[in-house]
PDB file of C-alpha atoms in Angstrom:
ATOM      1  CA  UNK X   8       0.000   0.000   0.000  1.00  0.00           C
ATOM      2  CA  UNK X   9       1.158   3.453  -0.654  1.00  0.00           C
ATOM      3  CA  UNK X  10       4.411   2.522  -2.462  1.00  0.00           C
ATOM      4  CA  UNK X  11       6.982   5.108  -2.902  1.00  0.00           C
ATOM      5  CA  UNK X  12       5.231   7.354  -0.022  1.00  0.00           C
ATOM      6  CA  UNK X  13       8.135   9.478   2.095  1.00  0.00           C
ATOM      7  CA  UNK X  14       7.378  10.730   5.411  1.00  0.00           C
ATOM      8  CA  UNK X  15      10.136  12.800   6.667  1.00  0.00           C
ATOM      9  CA  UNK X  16      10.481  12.315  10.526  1.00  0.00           C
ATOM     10  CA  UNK X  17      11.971  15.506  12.237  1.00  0.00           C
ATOM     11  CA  UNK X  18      14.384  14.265  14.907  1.00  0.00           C
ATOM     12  CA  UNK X  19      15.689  16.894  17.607  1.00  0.00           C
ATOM     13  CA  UNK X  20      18.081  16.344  20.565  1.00  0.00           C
ATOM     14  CA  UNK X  21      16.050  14.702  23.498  1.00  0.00           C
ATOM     15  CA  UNK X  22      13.164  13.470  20.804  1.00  0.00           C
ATOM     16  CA  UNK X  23      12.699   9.903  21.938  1.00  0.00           C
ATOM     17  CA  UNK X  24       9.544   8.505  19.590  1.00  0.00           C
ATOM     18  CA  UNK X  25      11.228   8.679  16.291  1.00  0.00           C
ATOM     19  CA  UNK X  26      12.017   5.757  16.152  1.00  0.00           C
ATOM     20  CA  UNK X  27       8.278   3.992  16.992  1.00  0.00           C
ATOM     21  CA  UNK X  28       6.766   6.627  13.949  1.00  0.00           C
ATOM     22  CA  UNK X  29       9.622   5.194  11.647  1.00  0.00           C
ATOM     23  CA  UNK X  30       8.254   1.320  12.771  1.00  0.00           C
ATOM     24  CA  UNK X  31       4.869   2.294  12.378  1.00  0.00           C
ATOM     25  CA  UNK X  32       5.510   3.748   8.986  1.00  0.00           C
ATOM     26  CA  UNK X  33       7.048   0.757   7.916  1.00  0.00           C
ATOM     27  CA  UNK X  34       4.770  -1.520   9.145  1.00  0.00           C
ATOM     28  CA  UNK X  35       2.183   0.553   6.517  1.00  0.00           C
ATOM     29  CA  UNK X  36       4.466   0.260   3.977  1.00  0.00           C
ATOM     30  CA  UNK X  37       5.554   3.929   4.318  1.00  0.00           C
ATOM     31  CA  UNK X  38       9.593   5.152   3.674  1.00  0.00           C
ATOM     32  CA  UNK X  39      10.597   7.106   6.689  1.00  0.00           C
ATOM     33  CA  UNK X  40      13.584   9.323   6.251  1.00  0.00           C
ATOM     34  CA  UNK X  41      14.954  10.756   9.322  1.00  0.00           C
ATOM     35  CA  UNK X  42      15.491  14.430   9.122  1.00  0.00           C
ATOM     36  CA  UNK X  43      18.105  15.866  11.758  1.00  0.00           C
ATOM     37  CA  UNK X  44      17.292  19.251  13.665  1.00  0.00           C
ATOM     38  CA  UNK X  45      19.553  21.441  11.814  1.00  0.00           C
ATOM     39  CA  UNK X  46      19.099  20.305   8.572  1.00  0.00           C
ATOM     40  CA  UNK X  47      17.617  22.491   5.572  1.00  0.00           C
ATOM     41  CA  UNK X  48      17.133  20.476   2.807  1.00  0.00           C
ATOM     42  CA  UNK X  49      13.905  17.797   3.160  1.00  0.00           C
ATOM     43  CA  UNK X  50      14.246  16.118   0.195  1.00  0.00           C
ATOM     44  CA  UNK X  51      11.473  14.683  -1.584  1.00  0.00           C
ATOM     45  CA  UNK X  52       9.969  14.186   1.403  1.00  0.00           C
ATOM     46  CA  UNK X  53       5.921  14.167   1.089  1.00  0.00           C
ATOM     47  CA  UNK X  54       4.972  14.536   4.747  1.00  0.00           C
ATOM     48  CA  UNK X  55       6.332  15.473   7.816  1.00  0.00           C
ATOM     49  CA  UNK X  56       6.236  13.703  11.775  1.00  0.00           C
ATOM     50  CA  UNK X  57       7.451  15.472  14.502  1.00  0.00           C
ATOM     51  CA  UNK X  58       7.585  12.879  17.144  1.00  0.00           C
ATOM     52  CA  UNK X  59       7.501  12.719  20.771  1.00  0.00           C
ATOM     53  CA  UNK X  60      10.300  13.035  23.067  1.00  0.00           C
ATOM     54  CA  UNK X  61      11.385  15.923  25.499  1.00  0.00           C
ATOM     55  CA  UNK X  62      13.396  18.523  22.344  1.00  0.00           C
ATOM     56  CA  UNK X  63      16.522  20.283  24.346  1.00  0.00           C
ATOM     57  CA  UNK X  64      15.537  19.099  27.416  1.00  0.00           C
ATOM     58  CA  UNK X  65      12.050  20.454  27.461  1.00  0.00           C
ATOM     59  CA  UNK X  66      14.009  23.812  28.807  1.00  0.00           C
ATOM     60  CA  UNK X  67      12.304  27.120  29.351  1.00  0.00           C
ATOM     61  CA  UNK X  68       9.072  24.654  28.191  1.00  0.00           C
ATOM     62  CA  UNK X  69       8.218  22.260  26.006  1.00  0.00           C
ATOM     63  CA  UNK X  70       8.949  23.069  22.435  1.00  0.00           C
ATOM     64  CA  UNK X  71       9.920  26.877  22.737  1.00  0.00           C
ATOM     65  CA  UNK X  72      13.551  25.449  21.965  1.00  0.00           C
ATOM     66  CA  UNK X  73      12.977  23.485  19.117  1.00  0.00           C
ATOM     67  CA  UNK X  74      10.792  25.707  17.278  1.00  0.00           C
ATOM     68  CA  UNK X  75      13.925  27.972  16.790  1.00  0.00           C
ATOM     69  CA  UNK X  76      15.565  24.557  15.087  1.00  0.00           C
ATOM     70  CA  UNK X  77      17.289  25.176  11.445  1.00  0.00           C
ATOM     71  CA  UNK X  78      14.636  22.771  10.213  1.00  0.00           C
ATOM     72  CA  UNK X  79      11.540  24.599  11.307  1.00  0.00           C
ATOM     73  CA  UNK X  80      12.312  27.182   9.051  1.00  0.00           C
ATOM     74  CA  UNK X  81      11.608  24.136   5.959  1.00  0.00           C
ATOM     75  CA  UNK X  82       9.250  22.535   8.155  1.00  0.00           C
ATOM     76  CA  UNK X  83       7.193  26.305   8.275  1.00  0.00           C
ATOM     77  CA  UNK X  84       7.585  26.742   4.318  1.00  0.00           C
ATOM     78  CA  UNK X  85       6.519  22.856   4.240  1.00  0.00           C
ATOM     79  CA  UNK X  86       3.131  23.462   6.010  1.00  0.00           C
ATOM     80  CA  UNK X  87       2.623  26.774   4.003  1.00  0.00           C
ATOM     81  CA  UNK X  88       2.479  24.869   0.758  1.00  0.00           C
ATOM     82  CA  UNK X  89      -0.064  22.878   2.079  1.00  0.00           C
ATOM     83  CA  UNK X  90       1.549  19.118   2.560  1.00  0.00           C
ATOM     84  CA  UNK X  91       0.446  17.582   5.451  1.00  0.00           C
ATOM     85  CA  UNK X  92       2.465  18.050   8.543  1.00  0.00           C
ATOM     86  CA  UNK X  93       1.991  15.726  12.087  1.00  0.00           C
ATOM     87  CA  UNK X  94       3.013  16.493  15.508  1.00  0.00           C
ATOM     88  CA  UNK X  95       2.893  14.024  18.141  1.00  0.00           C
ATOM     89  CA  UNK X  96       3.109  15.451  21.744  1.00  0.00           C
ATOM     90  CA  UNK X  97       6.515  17.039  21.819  1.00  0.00           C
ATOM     91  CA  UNK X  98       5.516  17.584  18.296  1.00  0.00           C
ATOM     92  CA  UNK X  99       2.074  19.126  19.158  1.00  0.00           C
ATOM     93  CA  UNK X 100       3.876  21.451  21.531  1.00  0.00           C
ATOM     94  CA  UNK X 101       6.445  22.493  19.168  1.00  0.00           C
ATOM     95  CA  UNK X 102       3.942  22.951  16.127  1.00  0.00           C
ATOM     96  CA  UNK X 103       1.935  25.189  18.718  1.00  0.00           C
ATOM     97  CA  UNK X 104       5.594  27.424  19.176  1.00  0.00           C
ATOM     98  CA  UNK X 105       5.854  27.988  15.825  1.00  0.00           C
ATOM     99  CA  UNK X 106       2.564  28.831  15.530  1.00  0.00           C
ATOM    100  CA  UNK X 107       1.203  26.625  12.985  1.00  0.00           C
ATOM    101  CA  UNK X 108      -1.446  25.763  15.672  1.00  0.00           C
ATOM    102  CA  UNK X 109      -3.704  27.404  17.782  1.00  0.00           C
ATOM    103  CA  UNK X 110      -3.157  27.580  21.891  1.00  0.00           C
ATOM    104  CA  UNK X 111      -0.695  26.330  23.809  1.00  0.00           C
ATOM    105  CA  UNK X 112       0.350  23.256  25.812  1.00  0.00           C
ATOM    106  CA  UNK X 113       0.789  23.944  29.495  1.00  0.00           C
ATOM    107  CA  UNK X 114       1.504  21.737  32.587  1.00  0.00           C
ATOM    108  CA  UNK X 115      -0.617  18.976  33.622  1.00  0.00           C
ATOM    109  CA  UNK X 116      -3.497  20.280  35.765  1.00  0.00           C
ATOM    110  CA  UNK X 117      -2.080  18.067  38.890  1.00  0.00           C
ATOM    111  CA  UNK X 118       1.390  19.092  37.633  1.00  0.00           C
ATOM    112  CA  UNK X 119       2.355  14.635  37.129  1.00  0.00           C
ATOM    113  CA  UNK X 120       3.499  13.430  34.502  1.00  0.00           C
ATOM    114  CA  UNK X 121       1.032  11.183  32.686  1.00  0.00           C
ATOM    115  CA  UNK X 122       1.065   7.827  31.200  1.00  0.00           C
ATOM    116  CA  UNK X 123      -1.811   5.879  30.566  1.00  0.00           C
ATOM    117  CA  UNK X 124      -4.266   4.578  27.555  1.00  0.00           C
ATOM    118  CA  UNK X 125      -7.381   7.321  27.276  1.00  0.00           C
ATOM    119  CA  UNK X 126     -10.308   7.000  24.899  1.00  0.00           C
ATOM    120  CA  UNK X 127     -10.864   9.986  22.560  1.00  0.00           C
ATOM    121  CA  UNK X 128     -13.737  10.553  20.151  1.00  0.00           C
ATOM    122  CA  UNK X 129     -13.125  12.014  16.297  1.00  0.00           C
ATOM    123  CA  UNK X 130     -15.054  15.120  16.104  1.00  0.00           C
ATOM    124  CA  UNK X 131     -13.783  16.596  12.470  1.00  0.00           C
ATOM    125  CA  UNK X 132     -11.381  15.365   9.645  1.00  0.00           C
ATOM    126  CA  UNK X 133      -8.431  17.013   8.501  1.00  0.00           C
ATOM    127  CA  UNK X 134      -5.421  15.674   6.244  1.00  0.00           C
ATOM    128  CA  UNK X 135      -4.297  13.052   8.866  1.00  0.00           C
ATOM    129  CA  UNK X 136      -7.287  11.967  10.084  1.00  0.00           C
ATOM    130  CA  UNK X 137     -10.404  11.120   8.145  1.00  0.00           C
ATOM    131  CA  UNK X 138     -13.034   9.208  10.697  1.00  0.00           C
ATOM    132  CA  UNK X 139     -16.934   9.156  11.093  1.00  0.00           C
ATOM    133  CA  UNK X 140     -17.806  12.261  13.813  1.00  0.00           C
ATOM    134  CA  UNK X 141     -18.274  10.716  17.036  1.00  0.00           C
ATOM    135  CA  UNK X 142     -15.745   7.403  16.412  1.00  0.00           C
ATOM    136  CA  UNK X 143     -14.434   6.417  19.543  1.00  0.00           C
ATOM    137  CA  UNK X 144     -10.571   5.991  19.402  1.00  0.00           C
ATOM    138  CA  UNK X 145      -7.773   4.365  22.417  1.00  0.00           C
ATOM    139  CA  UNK X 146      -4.579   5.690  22.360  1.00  0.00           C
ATOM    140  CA  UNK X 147      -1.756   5.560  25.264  1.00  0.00           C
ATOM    141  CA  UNK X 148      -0.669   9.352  26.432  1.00  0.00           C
ATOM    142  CA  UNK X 149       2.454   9.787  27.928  1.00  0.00           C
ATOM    143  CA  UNK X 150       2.984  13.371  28.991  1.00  0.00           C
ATOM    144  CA  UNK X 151       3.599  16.323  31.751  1.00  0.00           C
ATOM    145  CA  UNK X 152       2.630  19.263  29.015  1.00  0.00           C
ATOM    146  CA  UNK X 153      -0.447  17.877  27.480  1.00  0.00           C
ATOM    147  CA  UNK X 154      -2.944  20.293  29.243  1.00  0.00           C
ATOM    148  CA  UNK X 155      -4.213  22.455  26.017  1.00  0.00           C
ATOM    149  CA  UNK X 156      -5.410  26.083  26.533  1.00  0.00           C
ATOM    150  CA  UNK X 157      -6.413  29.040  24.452  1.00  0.00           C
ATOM    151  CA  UNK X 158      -7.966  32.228  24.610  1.00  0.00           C
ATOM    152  CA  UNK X 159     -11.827  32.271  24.288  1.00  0.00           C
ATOM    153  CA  UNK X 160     -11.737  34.139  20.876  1.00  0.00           C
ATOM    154  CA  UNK X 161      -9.312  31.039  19.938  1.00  0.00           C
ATOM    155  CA  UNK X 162     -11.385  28.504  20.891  1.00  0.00           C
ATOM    156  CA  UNK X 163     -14.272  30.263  19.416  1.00  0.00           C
ATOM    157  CA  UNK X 164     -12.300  30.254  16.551  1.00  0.00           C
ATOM    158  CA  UNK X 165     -11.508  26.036  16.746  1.00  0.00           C
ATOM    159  CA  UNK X 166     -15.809  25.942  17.094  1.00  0.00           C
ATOM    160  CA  UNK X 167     -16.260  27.604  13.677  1.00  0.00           C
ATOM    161  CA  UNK X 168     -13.215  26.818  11.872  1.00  0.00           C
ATOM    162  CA  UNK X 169     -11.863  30.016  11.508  1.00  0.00           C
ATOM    163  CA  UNK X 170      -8.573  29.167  13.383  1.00  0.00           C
ATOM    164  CA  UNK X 171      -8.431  25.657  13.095  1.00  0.00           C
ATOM    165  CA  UNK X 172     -10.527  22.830  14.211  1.00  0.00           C
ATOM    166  CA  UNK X 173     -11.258  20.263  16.811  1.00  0.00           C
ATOM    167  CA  UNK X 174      -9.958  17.072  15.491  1.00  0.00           C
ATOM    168  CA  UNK X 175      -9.795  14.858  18.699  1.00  0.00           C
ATOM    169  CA  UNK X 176     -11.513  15.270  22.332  1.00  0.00           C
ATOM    170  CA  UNK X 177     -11.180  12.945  25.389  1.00  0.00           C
ATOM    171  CA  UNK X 178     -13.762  11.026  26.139  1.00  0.00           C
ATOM    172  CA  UNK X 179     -15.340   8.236  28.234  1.00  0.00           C
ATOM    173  CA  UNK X 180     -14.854   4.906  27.198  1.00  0.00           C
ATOM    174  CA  UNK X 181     -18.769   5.036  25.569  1.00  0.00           C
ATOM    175  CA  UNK X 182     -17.872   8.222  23.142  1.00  0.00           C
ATOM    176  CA  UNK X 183     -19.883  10.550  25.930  1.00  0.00           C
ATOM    177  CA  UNK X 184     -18.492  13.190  27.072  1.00  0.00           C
ATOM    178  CA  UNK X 185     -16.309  14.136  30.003  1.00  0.00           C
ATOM    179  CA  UNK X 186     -17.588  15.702  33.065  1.00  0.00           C
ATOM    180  CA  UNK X 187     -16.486  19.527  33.029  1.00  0.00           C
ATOM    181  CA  UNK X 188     -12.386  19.083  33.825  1.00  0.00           C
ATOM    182  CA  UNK X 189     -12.324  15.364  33.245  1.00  0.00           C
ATOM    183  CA  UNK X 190      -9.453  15.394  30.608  1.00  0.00           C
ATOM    184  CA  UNK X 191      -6.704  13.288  32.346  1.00  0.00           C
ATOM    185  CA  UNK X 192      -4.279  16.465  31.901  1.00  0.00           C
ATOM    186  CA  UNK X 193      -6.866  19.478  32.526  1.00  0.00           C
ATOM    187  CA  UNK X 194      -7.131  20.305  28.742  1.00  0.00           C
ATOM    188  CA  UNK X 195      -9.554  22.763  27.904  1.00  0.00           C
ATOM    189  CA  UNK X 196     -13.007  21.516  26.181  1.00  0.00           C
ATOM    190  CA  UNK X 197     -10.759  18.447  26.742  1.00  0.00           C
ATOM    191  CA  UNK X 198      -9.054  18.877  23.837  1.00  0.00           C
ATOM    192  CA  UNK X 199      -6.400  16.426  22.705  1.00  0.00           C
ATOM    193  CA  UNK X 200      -5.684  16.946  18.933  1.00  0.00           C
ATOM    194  CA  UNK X 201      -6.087  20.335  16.916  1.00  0.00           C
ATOM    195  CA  UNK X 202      -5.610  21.176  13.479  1.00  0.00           C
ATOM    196  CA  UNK X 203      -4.874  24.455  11.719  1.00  0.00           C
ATOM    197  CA  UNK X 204      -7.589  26.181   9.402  1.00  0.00           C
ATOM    198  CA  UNK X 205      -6.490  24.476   6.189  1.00  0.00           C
ATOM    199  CA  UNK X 206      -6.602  20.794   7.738  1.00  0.00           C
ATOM    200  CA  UNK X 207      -2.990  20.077   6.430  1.00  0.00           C
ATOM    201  CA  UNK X 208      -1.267  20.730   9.515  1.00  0.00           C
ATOM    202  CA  UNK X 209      -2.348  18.658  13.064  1.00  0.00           C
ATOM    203  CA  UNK X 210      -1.041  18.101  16.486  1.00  0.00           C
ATOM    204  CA  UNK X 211      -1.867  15.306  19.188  1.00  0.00           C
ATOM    205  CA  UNK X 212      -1.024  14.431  22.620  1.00  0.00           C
ATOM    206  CA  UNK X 213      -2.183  10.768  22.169  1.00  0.00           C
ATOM    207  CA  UNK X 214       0.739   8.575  20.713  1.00  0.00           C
ATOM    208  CA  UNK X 215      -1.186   6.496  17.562  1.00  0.00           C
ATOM    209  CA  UNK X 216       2.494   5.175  16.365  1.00  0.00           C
ATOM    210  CA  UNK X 217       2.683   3.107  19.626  1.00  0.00           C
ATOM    211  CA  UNK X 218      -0.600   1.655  18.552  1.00  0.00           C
ATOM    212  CA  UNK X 219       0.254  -0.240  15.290  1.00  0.00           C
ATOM    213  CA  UNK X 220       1.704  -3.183  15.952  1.00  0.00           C
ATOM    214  CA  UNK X 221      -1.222  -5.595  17.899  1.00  0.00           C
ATOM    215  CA  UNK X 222       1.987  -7.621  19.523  1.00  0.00           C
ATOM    216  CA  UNK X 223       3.561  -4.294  20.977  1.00  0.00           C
ATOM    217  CA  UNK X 224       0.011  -2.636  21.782  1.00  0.00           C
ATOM    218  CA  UNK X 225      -3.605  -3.014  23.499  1.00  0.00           C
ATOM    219  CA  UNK X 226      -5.462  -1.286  20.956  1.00  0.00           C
ATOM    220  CA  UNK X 227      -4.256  -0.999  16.612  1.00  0.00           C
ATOM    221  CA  UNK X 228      -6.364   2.207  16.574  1.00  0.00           C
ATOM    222  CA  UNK X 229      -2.940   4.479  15.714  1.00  0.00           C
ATOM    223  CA  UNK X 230      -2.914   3.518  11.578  1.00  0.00           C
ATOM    224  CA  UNK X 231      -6.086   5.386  11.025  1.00  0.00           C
ATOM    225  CA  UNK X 232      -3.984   8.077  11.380  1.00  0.00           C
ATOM    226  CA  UNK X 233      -1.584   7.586   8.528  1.00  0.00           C
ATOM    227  CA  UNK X 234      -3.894   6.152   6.003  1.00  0.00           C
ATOM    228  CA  UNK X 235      -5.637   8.763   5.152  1.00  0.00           C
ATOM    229  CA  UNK X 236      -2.447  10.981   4.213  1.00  0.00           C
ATOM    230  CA  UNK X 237      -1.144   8.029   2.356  1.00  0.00           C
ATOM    231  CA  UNK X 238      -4.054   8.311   0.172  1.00  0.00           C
ATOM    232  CA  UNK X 239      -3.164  12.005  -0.304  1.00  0.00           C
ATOM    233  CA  UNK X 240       0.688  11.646  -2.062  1.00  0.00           C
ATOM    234  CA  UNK X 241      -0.176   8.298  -3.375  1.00  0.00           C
ATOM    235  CA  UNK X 242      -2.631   9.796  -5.699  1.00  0.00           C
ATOM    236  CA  UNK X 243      -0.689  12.748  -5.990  1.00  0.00           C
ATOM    237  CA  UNK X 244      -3.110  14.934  -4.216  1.00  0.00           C
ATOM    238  CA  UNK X 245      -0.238  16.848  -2.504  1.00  0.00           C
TER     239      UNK X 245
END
């Protein structure tokens, strides 16, 4: 499936996940082609992961650092062309630095570091993710910086599209929603995946690339969020 589909994977010092979204791409039949921090030049690369990890240490906070990387500057000019771009938790928070996202990713509400499976519902489709409204997802989260938050007029802005959308939202295990600050991490509207305006660019705090493989995971609910952007630069779309 997908032959001759390149997903560049963005790898900065202290990311830790590249390695599980290279294996995941693999086992989809994907190339992954890891692209170091301070490169420029991303090839003929037809998608971009920024994985998970803790980028420079996760100093001054998560993903400030890293979004001053060489390789922002191509991943920026990437996303601005319109090719889909993915950022997995470290990724999310650095894709929110640069601003290619709406809000921001602050400390977990009890200020631990969390690491457990969640359940999360699909509430709109962008590049990455194409599901049925209301499909109930599990993922594992493994964070300390997953608690999203944005102005009102942002997240007014997220409702109606005009700054992005809502792509994934914790749930409970049933699809219904979460008692007012039920999100494991505090998010806001409990808000665990975003994307930006033009659907080509989305961030996560879930990890789907550690749910691929049924012998390494409980739940094989992570490829649903490749397949779709296969489709895309298989049929030349992008």
């Amino acid at each position: 499936m997908a032959a001759g589909a390149k997903v560049g994977v963005v790898v900065f010092p202290g990311s830790n996940c590249e390695q599980d979204v290279a294996y995941a791409c693999e086992q989809l039949g994907i190339t992954a082609r890891y692209l170091w921090h301070g490169e420029r030049d991303l090839g003929d690369c037809q998608a971009l992961v920024l994985p998970g990890g803790f980028s420079y240490g996760d100093y001054l906070r998560a993903g400030a650092v890293a979004r001053f990387s060489p390789v922002m500057e191509e991943v920026i000019r990437f996303a601005e062309t319109g090719r889909p771009v993915l950022g997995i938790c470290n990724g999310f928070q650095i894709l929110t630095e640069a601003h290619l996202l709406p809000g921001a990713l602050i400390r977990n509400a009890r200020l631990k570091f969390i690491c457990r499976n969640v359940a999360l519902r699909a509430e709109a489709s962008c590049d990455w993710l194409d599901l049925p409204q209301g499909t109930v997802l599990h993922l594992p989260i493994n964070h300390g910086e997953g608690n999203y938050y944005c102005d009102p007029s942002t997240l007014e802005g997220l409702r109606d599209g005009t700054a992005g959308r809502v792509i994934l939202r914790y749930c409970e295990e049933d699809g219904a929603d979460l008692p007012r600050h039920g999100a494991p991490n505090g998010a806001l509207d409990a808000i665990a995946g975003v994307s930006n305006a033009a659907g080509n660019v989305f961030g996560l705090m879930p990890h789907p690339e550690r749910a691929v493989d049924p012998q390494a995971s409980y739940t094989t609910d992570g490829p649903a969020f490749f397949t779709t952007v296969l489709a895309l630069v298989t049929e030349g779309v992008r």
